[in-house]
mmCIF file with all atom_site columns, C-alpha atoms in Angstrom:
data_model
loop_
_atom_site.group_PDB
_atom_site.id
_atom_site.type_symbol
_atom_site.label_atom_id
_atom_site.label_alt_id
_atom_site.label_comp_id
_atom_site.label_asym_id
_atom_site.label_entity_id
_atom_site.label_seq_id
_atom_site.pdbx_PDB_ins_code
_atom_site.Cartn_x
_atom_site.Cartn_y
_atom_site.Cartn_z
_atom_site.occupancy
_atom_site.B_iso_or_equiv
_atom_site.pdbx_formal_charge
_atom_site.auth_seq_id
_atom_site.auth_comp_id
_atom_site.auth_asym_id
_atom_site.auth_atom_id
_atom_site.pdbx_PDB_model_num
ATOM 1  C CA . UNK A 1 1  ? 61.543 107.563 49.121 1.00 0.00 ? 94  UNK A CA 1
ATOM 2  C CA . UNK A 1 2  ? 58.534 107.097 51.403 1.00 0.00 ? 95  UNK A CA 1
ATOM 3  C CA . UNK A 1 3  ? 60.794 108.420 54.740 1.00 0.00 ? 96  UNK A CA 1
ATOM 4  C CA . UNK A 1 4  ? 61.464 111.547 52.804 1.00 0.00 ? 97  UNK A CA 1
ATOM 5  C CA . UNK A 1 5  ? 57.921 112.067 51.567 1.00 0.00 ? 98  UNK A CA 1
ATOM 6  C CA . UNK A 1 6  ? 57.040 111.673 55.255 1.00 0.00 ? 99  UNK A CA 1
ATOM 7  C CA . UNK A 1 7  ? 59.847 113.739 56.355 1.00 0.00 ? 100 UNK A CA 1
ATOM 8  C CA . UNK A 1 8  ? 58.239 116.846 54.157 1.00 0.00 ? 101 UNK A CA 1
ATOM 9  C CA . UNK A 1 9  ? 54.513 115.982 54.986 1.00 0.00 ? 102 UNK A CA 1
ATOM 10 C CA . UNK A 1 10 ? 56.167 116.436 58.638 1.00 0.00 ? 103 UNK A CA 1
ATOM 11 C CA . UNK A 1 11 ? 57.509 119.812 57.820 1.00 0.00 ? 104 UNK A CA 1
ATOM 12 C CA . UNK A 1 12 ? 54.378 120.767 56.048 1.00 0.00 ? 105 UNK A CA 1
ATOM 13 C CA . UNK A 1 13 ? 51.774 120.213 58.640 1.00 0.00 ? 106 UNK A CA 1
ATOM 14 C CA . UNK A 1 14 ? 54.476 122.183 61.041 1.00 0.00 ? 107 UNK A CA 1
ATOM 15 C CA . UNK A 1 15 ? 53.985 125.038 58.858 1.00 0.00 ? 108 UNK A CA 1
ATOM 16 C CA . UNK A 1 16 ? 50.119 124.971 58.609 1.00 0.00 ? 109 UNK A CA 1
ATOM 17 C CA . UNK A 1 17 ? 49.972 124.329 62.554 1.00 0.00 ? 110 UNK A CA 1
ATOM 18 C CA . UNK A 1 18 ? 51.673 127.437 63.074 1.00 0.00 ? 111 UNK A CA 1
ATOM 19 C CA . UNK A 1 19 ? 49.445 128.874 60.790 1.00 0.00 ? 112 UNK A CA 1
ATOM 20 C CA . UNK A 1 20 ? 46.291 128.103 62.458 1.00 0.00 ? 113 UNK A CA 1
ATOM 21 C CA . UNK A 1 21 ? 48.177 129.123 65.657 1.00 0.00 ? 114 UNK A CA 1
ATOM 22 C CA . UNK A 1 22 ? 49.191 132.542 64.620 1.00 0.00 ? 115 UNK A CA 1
ATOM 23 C CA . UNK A 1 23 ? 45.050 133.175 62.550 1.00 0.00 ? 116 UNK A CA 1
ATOM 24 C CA . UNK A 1 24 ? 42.665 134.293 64.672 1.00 0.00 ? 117 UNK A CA 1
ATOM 25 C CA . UNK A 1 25 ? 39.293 132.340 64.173 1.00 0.00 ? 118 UNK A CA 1
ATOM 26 C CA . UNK A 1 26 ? 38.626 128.515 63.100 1.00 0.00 ? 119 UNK A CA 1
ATOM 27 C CA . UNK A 1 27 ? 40.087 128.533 59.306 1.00 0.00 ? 120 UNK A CA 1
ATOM 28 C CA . UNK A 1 28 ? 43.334 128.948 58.311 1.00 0.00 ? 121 UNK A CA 1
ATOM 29 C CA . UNK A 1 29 ? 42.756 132.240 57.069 1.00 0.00 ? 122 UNK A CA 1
ATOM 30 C CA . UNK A 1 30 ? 40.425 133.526 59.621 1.00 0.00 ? 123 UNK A CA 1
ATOM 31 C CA . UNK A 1 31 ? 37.049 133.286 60.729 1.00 0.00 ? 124 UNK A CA 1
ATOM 32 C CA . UNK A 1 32 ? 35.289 132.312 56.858 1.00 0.00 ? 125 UNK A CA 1
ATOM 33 C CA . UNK A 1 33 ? 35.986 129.197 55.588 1.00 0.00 ? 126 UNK A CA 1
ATOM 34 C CA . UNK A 1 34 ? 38.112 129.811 52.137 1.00 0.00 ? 127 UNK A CA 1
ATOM 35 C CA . UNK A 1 35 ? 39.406 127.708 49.191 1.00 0.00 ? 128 UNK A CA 1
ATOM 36 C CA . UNK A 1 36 ? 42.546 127.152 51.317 1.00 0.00 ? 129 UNK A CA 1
ATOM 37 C CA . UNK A 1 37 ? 40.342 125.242 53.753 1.00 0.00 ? 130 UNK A CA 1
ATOM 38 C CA . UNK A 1 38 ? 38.437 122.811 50.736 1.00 0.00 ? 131 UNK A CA 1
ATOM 39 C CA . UNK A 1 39 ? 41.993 122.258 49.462 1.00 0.00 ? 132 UNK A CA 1
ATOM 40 C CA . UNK A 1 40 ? 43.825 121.567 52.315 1.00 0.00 ? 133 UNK A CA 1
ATOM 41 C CA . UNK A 1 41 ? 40.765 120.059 54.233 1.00 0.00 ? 134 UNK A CA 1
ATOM 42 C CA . UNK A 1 42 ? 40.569 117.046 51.324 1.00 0.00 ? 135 UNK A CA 1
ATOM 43 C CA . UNK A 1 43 ? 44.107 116.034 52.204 1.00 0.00 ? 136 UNK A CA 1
ATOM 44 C CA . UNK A 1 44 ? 43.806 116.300 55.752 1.00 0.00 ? 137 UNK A CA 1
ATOM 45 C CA . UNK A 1 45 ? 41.139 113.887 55.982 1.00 0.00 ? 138 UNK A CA 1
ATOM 46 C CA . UNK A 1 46 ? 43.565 111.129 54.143 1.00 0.00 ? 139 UNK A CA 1
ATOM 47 C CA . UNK A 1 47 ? 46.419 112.598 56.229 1.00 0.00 ? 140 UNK A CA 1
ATOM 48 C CA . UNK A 1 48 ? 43.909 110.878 59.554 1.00 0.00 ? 141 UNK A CA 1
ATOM 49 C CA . UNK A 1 49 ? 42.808 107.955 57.754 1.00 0.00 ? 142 UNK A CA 1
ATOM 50 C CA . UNK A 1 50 ? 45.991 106.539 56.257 1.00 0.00 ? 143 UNK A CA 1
ATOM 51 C CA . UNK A 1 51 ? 47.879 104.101 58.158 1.00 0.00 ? 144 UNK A CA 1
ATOM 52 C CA . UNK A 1 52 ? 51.389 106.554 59.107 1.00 0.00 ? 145 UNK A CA 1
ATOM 53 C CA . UNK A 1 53 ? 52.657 108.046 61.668 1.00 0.00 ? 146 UNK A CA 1
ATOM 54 C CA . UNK A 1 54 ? 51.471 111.557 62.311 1.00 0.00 ? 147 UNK A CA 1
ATOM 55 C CA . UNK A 1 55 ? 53.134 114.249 64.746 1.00 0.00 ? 148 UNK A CA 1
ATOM 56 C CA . UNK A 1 56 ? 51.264 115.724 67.479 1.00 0.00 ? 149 UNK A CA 1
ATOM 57 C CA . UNK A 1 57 ? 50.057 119.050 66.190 1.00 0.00 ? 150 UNK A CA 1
ATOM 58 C CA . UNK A 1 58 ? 47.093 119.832 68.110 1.00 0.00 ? 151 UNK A CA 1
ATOM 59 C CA . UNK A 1 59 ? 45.771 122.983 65.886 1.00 0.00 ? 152 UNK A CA 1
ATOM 60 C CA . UNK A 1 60 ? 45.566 120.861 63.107 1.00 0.00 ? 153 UNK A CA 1
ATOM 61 C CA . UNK A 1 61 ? 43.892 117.852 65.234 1.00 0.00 ? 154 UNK A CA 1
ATOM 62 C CA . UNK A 1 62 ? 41.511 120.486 66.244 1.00 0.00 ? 155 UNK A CA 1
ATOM 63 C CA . UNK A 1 63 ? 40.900 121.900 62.939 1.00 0.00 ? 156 UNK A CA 1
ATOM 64 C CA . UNK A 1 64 ? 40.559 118.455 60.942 1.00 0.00 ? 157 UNK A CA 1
ATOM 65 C CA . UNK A 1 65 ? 37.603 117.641 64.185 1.00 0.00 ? 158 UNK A CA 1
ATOM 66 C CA . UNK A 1 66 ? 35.903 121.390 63.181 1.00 0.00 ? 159 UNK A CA 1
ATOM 67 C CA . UNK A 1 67 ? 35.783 120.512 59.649 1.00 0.00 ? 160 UNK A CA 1
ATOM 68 C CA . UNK A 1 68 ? 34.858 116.838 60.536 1.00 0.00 ? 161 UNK A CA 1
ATOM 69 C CA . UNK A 1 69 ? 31.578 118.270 62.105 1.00 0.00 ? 162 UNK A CA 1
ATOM 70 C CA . UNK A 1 70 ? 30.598 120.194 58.936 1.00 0.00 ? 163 UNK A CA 1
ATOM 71 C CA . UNK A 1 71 ? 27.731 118.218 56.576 1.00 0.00 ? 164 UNK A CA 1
ATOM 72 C CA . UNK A 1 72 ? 29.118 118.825 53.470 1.00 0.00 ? 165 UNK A CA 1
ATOM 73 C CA . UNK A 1 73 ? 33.016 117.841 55.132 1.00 0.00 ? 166 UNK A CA 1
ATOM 74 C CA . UNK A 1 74 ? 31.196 114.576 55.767 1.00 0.00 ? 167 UNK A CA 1
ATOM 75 C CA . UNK A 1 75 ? 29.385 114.373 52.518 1.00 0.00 ? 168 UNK A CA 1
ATOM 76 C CA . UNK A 1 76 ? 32.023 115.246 49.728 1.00 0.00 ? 169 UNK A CA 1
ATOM 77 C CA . UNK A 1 77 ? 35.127 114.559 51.631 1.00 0.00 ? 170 UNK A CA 1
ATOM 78 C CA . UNK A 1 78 ? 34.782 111.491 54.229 1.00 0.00 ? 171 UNK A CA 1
ATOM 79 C CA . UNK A 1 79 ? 34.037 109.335 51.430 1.00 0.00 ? 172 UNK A CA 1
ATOM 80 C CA . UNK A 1 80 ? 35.447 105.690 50.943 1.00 0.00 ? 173 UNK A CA 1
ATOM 81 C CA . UNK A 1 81 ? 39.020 105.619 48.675 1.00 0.00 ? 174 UNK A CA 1
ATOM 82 C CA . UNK A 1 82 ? 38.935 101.509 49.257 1.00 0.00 ? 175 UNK A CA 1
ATOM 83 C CA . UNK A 1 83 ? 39.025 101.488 45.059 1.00 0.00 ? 176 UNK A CA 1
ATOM 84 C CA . UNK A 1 84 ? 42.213 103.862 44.998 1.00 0.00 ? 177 UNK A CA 1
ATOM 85 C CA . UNK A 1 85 ? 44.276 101.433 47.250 1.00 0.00 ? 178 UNK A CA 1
ATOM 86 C CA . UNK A 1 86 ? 46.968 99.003  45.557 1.00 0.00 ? 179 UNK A CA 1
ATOM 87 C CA . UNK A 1 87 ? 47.784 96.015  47.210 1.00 0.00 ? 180 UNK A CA 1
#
């Protein structure tokens, strides 16, 4: 169950690279950050942190490091999940 997960994650994050390929500006809808961002942003930052193996997108590597550089990213989004793991 977990390979296919990946497998659509995979397909996904395809989708959204060609996305930020084919917008002009830093967001995926442009040049103003949007709800699309928030949303997607949140799961892109566990997309880097988790311990899986990720393809090589660069637009998306270079969009998670834009919205790693924003305050309120680092504020309300890079926060500790430590009490959401199950071991």
């Amino acid at each position: 169950r977990l390979e296919v997960n990946l497998a659509t994650l995979k397909k996904l994050m395809a989708l959204a690279s060609d996305q930020l390929t084919r917008t002009p500006g830093h967001f995926l809808t442009g040049e103003a950050l949007t709800p699309a961002d928030i949303s997607f942003g949140h799961l892109l930052y566990r997309y880097f942190t988790l311990d899986i193996e990720r393809a090589d997108l660069p637009p998306i590597a270079a969009y998670y490091e834009r919205l790693t550089q924003r305050p309120a990213y680092q504020t309300h989004v890079m926060v500790s999940y430590e009490s959401l793991r199950v071991e």
